[in-house]
Coordinates of C-alpha atoms and ligand atoms in Angstrom, one line a residue:
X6 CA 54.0 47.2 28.2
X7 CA 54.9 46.9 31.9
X8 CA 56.7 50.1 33.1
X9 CA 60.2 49.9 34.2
X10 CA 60.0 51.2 37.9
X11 CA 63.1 53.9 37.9
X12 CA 63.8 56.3 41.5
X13 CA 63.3 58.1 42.4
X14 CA 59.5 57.4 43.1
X15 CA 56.8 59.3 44.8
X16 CA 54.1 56.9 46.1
X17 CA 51.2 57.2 48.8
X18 CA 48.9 54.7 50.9
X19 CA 45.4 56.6 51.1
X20 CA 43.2 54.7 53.5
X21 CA 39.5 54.8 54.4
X22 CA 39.7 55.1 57.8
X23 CA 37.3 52.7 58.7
X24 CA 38.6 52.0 62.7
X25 CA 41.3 49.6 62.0
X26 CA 44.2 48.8 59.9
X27 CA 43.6 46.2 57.9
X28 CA 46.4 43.8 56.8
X29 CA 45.8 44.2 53.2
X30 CA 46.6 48.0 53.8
X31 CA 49.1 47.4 56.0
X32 CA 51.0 45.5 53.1
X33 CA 50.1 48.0 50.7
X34 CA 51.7 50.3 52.9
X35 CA 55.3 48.3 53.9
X36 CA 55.1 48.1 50.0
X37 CA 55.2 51.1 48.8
X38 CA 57.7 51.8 51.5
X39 CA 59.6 49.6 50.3
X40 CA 59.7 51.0 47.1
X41 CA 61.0 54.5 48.4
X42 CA 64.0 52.7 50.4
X43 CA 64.8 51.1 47.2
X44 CA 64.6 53.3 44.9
X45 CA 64.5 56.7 46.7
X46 CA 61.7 59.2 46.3
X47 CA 59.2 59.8 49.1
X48 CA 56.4 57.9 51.2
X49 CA 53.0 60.1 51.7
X50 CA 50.4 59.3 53.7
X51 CA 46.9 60.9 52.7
X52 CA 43.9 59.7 55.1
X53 CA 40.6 59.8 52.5
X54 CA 38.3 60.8 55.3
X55 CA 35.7 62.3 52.9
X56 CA 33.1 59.8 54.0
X57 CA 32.2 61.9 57.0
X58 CA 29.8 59.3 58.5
X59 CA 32.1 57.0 59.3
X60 CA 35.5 59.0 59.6
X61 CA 36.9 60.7 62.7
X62 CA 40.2 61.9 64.2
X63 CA 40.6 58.9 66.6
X64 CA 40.1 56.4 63.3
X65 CA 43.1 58.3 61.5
X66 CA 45.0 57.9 64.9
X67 CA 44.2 54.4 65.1
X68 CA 45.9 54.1 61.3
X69 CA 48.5 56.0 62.3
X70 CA 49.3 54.3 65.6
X71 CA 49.0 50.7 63.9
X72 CA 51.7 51.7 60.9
X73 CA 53.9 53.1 64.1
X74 CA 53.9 49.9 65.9
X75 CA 54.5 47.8 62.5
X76 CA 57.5 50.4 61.9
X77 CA 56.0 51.7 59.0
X78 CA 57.1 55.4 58.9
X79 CA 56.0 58.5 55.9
X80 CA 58.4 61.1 54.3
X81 CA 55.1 63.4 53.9
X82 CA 51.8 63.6 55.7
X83 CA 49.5 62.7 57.1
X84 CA 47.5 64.8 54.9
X85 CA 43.7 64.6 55.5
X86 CA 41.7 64.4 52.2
X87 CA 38.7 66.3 53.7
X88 CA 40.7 69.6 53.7
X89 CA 41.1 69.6 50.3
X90 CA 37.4 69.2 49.0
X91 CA 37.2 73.3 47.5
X92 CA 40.5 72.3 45.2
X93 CA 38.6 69.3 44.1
X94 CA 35.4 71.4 43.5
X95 CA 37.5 73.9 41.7
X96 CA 38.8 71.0 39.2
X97 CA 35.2 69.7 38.8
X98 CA 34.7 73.4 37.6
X99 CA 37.4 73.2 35.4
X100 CA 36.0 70.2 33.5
X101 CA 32.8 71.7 33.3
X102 CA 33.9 74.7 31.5
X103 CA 36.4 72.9 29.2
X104 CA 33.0 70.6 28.6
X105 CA 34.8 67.8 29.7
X106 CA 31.9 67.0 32.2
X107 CA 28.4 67.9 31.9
X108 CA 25.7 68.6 34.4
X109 CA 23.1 65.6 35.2
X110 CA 19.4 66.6 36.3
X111 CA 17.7 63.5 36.4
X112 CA 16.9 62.3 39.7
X113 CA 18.6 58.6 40.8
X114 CA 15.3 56.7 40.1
X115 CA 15.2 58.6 36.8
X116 CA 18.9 56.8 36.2
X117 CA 17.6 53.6 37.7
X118 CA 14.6 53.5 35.4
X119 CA 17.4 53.9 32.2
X120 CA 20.2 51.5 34.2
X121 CA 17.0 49.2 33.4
X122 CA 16.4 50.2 30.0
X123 CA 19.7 49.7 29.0
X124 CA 20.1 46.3 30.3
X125 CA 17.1 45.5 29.1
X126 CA 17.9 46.7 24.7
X127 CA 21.3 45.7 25.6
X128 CA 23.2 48.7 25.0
X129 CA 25.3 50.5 26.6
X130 CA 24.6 53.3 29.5
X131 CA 26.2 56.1 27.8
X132 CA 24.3 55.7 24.7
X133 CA 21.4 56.7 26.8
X134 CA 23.3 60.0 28.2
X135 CA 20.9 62.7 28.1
X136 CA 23.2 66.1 28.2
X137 CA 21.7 68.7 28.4
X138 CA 23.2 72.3 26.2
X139 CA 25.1 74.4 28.9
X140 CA 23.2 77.4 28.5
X141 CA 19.8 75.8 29.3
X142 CA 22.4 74.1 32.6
X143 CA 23.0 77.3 34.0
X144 CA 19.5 78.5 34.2
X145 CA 18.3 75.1 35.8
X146 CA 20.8 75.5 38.0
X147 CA 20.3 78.7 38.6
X148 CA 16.7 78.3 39.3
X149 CA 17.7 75.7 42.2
X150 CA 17.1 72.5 40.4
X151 CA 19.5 69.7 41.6
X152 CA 21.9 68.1 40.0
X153 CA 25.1 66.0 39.9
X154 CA 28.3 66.6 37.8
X155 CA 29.2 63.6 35.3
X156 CA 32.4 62.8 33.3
X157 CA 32.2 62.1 30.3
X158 CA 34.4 58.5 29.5
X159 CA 36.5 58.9 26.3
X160 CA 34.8 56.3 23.7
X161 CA 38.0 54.4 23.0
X162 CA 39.7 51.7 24.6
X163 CA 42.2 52.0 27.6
X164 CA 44.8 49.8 28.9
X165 CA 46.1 49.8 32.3
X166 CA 49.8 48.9 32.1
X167 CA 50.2 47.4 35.4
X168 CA 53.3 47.1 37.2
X169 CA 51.8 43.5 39.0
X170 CA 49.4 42.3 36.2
X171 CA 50.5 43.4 32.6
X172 CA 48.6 44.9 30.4
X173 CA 45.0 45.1 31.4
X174 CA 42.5 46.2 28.5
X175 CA 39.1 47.8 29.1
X176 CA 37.0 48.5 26.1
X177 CA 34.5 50.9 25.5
X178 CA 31.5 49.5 26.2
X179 CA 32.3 49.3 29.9
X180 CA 33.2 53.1 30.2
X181 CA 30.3 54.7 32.1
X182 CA 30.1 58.2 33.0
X183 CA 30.6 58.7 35.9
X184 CA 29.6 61.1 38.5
X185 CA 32.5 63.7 40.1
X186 CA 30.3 66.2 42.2
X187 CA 27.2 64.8 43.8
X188 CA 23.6 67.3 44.0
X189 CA 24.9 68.6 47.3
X190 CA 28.5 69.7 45.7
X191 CA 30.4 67.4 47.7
X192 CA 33.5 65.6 45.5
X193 CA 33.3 61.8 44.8
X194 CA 36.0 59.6 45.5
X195 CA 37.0 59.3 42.0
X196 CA 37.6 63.3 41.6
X197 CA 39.5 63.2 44.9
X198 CA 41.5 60.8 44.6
X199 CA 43.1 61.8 41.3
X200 CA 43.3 65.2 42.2
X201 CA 45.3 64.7 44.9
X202 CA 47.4 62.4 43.3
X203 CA 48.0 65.2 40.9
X204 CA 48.4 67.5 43.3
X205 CA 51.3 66.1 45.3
X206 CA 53.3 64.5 42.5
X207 CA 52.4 61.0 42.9
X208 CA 54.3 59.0 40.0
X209 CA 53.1 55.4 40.8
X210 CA 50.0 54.5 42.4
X211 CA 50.8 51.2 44.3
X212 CA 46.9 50.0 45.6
X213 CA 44.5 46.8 46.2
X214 CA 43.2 44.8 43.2
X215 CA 39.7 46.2 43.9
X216 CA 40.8 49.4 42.6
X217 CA 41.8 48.3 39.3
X218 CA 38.3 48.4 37.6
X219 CA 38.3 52.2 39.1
X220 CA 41.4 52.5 37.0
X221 CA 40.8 53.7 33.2
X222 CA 38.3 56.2 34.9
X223 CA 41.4 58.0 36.7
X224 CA 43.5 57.5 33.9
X225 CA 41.0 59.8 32.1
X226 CA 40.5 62.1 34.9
X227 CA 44.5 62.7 34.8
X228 CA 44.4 62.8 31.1
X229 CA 41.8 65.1 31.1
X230 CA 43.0 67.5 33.9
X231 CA 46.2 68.2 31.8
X232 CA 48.5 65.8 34.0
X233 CA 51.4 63.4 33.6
X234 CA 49.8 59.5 33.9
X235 CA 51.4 58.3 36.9
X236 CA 52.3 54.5 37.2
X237 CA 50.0 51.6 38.4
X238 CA 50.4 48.6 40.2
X239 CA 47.0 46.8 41.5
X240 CA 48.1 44.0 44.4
X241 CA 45.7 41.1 44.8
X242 CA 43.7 40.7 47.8
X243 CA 44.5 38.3 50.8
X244 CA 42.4 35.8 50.9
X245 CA 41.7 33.8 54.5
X246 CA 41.2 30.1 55.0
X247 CA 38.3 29.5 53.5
X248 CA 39.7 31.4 49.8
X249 CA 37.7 34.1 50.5
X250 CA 38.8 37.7 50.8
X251 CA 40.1 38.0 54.1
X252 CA 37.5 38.7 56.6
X253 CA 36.0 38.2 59.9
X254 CA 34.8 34.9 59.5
X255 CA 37.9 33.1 59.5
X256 CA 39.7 35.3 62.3
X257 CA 42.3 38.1 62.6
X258 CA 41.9 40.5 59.9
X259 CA 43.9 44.2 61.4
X260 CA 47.2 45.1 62.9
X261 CA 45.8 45.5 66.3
X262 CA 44.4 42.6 66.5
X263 CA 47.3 40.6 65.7
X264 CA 49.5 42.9 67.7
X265 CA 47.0 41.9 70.7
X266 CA 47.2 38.9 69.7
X267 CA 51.0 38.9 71.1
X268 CA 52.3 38.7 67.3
X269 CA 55.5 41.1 67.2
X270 CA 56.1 43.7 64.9
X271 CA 59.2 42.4 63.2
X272 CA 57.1 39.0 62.4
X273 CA 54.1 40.6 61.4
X274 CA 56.3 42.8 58.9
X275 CA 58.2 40.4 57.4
X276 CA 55.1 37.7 56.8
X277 CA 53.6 40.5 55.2
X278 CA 56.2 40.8 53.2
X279 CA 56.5 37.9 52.2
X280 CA 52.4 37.4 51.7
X281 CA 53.0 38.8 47.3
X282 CA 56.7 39.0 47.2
X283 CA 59.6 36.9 47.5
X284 CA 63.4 37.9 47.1
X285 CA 63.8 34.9 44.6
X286 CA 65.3 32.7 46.9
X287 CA 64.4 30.4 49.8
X288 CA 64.8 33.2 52.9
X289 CA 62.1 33.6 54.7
X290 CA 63.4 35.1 58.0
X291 CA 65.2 38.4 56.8
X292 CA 65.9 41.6 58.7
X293 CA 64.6 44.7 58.2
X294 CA 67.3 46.2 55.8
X295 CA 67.9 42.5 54.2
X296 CA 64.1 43.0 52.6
X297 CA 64.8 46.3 51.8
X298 CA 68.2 45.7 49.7
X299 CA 66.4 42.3 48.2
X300 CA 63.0 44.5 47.4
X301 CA 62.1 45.0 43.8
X302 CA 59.0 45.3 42.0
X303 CA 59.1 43.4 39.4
X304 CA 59.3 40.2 41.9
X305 CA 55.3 41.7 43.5
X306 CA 53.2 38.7 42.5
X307 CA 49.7 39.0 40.8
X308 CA 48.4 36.4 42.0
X309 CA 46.1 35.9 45.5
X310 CA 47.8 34.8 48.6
X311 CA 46.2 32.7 51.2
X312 CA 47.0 34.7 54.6
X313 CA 48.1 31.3 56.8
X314 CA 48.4 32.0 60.6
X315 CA 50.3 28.9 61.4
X316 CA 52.8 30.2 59.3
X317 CA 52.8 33.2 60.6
X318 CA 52.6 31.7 64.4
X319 CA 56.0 30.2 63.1
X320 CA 57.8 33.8 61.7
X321 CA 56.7 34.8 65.0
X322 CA 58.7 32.7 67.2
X323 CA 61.2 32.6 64.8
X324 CA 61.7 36.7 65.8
X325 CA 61.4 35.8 69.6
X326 CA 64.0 33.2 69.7
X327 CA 66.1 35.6 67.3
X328 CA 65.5 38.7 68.9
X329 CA 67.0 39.5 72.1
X330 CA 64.3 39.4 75.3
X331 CA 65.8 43.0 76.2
X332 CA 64.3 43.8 72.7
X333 CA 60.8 43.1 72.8
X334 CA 60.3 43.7 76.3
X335 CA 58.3 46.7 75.2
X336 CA 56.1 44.3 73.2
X337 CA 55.7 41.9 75.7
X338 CA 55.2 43.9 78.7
X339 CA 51.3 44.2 78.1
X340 CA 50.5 40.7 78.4
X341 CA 53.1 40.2 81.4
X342 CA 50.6 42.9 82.2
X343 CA 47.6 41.2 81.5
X344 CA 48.8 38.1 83.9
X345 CA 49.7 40.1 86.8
X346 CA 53.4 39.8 86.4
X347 CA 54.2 43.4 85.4
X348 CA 56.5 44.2 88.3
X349 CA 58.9 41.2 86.8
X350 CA 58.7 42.5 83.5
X351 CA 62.7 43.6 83.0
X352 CA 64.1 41.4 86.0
X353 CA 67.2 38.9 85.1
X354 CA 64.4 36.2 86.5
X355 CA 61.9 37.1 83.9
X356 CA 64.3 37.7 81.4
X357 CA 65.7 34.3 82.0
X358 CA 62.2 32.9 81.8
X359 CA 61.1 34.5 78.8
X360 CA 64.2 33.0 77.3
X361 CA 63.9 29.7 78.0
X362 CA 59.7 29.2 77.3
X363 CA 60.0 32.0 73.9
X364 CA 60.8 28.8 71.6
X365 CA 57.8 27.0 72.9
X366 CA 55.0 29.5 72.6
X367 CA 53.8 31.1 69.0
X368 CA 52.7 34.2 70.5
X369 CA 53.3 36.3 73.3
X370 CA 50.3 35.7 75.2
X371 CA 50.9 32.2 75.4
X372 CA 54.6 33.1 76.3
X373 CA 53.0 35.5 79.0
X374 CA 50.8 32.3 80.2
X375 CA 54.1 30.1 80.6
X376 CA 56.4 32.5 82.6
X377 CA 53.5 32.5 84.8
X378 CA 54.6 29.5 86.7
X379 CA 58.1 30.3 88.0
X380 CA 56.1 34.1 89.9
X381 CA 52.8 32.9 91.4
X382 CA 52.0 30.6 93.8
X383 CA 49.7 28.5 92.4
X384 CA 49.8 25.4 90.0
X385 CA 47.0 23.6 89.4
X386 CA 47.9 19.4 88.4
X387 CA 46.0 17.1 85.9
X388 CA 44.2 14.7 87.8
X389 CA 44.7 11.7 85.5
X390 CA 47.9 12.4 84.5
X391 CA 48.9 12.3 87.6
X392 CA 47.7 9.2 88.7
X393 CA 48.7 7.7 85.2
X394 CA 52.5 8.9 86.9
X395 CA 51.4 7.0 90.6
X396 CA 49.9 3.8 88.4
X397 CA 53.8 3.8 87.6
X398 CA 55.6 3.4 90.1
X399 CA 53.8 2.7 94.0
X400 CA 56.2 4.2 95.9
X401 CA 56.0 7.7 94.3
X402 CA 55.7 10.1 96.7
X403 CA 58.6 8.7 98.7
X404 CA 60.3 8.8 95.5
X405 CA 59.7 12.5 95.3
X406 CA 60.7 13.0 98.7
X407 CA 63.8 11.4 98.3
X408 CA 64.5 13.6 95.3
X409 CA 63.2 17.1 96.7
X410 CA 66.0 16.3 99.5
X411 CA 68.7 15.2 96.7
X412 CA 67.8 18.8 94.7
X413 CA 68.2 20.7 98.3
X414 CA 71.6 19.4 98.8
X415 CA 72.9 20.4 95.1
X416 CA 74.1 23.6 93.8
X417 CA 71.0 23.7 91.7
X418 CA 72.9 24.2 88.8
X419 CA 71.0 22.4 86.0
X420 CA 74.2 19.3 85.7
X421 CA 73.6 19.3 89.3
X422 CA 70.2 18.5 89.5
X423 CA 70.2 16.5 86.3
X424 CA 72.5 14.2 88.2
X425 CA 70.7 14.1 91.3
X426 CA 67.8 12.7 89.5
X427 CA 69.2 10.0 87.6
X428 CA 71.6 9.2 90.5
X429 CA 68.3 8.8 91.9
X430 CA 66.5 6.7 89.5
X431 CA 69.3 4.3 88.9
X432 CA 69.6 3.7 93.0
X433 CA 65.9 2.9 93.1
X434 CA 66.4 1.1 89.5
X435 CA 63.2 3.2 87.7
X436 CA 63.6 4.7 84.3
X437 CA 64.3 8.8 84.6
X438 CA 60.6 9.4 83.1
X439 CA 59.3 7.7 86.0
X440 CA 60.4 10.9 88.0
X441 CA 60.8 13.0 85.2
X442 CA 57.5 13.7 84.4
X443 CA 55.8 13.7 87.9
X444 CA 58.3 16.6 88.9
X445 CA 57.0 18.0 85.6
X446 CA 54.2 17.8 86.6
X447 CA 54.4 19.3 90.5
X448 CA 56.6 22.2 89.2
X449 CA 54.5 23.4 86.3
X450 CA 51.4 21.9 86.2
X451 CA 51.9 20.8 82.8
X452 CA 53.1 18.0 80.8
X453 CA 55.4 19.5 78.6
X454 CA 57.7 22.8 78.5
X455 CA 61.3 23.8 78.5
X456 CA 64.0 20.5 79.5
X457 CA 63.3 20.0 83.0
X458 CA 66.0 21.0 84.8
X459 CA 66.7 24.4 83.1
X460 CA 63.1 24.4 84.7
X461 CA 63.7 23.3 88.1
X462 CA 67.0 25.7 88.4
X463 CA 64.9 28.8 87.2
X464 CA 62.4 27.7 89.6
X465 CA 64.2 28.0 92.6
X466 CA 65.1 26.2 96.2
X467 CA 62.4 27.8 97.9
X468 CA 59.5 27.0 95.1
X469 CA 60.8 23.6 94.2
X470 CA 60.6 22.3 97.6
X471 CA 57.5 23.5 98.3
X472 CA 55.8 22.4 95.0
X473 CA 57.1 18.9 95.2
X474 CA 55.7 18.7 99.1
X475 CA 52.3 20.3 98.2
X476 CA 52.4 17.6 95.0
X477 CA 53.2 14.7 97.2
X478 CA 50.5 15.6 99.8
X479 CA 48.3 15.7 96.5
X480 CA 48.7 12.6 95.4
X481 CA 48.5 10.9 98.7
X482 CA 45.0 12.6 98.9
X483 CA 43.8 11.7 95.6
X484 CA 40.4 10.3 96.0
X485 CA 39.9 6.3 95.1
X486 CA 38.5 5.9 91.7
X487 CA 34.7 4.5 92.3
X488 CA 34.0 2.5 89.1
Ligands
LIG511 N1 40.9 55.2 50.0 C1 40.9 54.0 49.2 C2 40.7 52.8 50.1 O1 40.9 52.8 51.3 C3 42.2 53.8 48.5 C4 42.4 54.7 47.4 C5 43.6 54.5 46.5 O2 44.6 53.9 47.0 O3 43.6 55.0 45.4 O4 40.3 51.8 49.6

């Protein structure tokens, strides 16, 4: 039967560090937060950095940093799995002597060549376990030949009652065992992963669907070690576009790269959230301490969810239209950065700008990009827009003229200016889009954006005048078309 999840809970996220958090981690993670702030209990955070190739300090910073910026915070840890590897050892002894695990001296060809045999009489691989008598062990291993420490898999069925998927049953022929100390002594992950777990109380083991099938072998370990089961929950994997798991191929795939992607924390948080759980109703946009009083287990669902970045694009803006500019400024000051505008960055001018272009833009580069217009000098106009604008109405420029005088002599409030311009427009009989879109046009070099003349007001006297001259003189110049 499913367990009934009860508090208070003890629960970890153990990553690889592998250079990156990946998203499916980084849910695992807000999860089994989640869990804590719901039911009580505490949040550890154990880096399995056992795979010394491809670990180092700055990849466990890198972890750390990314679950800092997506606010997700530990009660204990981080505690680094590598330091632990004689208390593994000393377990692996422990099995040994209570013949729970036996030693293995055939070489990995040797288990290759009966991998093959048992495939081939269609039996099972531990029908073909060659143990050798523990006496004779000791004096091959004390003579120096090699070998690798196996478990040895109860022969009975288990069942995984798991907290996302039921009851899962594995029977057993599938129970293989399986090595816990390699020839060089070293712990595998199995062995280290349950020890630990043992070790600092874990009571639910909240991980990725590809762990399940590593399951009934830790359920045996724990068993067999003398220790309380704890409870499992397996989430299912993320899937990208293309219904694949998540990767590369179809874009994004870590926490830094959405965060550099100008995605803020608050959005990427709650669409993770949301990416295998739902509070049973139709809220989508929920604060921080909204999820966590909605949060409950049994709503986790089991089965794969497509990871869709429009959607997310959308949660996104919905946090920088909801959030107040002063609060993401931190978040968006890199990319103001990155476009040369981080001596704005904090001004009432920015702040103004960010506010009024945040609704139109999905990320915070392209939000960056847009506030752009109203600090530089430079705008650079569509060519065949722009004469698309002149094919509309022949006395343009004059027309601009006339209004670049009419805006100079108002309060440049944005009812002022609206007024000028259809005052304007009427006078000259011309529909407003006639001279909408051209001063568009000059001001931003762009053919859409925020309502005009919240535009034009944020843009300034000074910038507007000039913009609409240098425009003029631009379309005056534009060369004949030669067909
Ligand atoms: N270190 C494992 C991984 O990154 C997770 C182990 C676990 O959660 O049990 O995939």
């Amino acid at each position: 039967m499913t367990p009934k999840l009860t508090g208070p809970v003890r629960v970890r996220f153990a990553p690889s560090p592998t250079g990156y958090l990946h998203v499916g981690g980084a849910r695992t993670a807000i999860y089994n937060q989640l869990l804590v702030q719901s039911l009580g209990g505490a949040f550890i955070l154990r880096i399995e950095d056992t795979d010394r190739e491809r670990s180092d300090e700055a990849m466990t910073q890198q972890i750390i940093t990314a679950m800092e910026w997506l606010g997700v915070s530990v009660d204990e840890g981080p505690f680094l799995q590598s330091e632990r590897l004689p208390r593994h050892r000393e377990q692996a002894e422990k099995l040994l002597a209570a013949g729970l695990a036996y030693r293995d001296f055939r070489t990995p060809d040797e288990i290759e060549e009966v991998r093959r045999r048992a495939h081939a009489e269609g039996v099972t691989l531990r029908s073909l376990t060659a143990e050798v008598e523990p006496s004779e062990a000791e004096r091959r291993v004390a003579a120096g030949e090699p070998s690798v420490v196996r478990f040895r898999m109860p022969a009975t069925e288990i069942v995984v009652h798991d907290l996302v998927r039921g009851d899962v049953s594995f029977p057993p022929e599938v129970h293989e065992d399986f090595v816990i100390l390699r020839a060089d002594g070293s712990p595998t992950y199995h062995l280290s992963v349950v020890c630990d777990d043992i070790d600092m109380g874990v009571s639910l083991v909240l991980r990725g669907e590809d762990h399940l099938s590593n399951t009934p072998k830790h359920i045996a370990l724990f068993e067999a070690l003398g220790a309380t089961l704890p409870d499992f929950g397996h989430l299912p994997l993320i899937l990208g576009a293309d219904k694949k798991r998540l990767s590369k191929r179809t874009g994004a795939t870590s926490v830094e790269e959405f965060r550099d992607q100008g995605v803020l924390p608050q959005a990427l948080y709650n669409y993770l959230v949301l990416l295998g759980w739902s509070p049973g109703d139709d809220r989508e946009v929920m604060a921080r301490d909204e999820i966590v009083a909605a949060f409950s287990a049994d709503r986790l669902g089991s089965s794969a969810s497509v990871f869709d970045v429009d959607k997310l694009a959308w949660m996104n803006t919905q946090y920088m239209v909801n959030l107040d500019v002063q609060q993401f400024l931190p978040e968006v000051t890199p990319f103001l950065r990155a476009v040369g505008l981080e001596d704005h960055a904090g001004t009432e001018r920015m702040n103004a700008a960010l506010e009024l272009h945040r609704v139109r833009s999905a990320n915070l580069v392209e939000l960056a990009e847009q506030v752009g217009i109203y600090f530089g000098d430079e705008v650079t106009w569509d060519e065949k827009l722009s004469r698309k604008y002149a094919s509309k109405d022949d006395q343009l420029v004059a027309h601009l003229e006339a209004l670049a005088q009419r805006f100079a002599a108002s309060d440049f409030s944005v009812e002022a200016l609206d007024r000028a311009l259809r005052d304007l427009a009427e006078e000259e009989e011309l529909k407003a889009g006639v001279l909408i879109h051209p001063t568009r046009m000059a001001l931003s070099g762009s053919k859409a954006g925020p309502p005009l003349f919240d535009l034009v007001s944020l843009m300034g006297r000074e910038r507007t005048a000039e913009r609409l001259a240098a425009y003029g003189r631009y379309l005056q110049d534009l060369p004949p078309i030669v067909d």
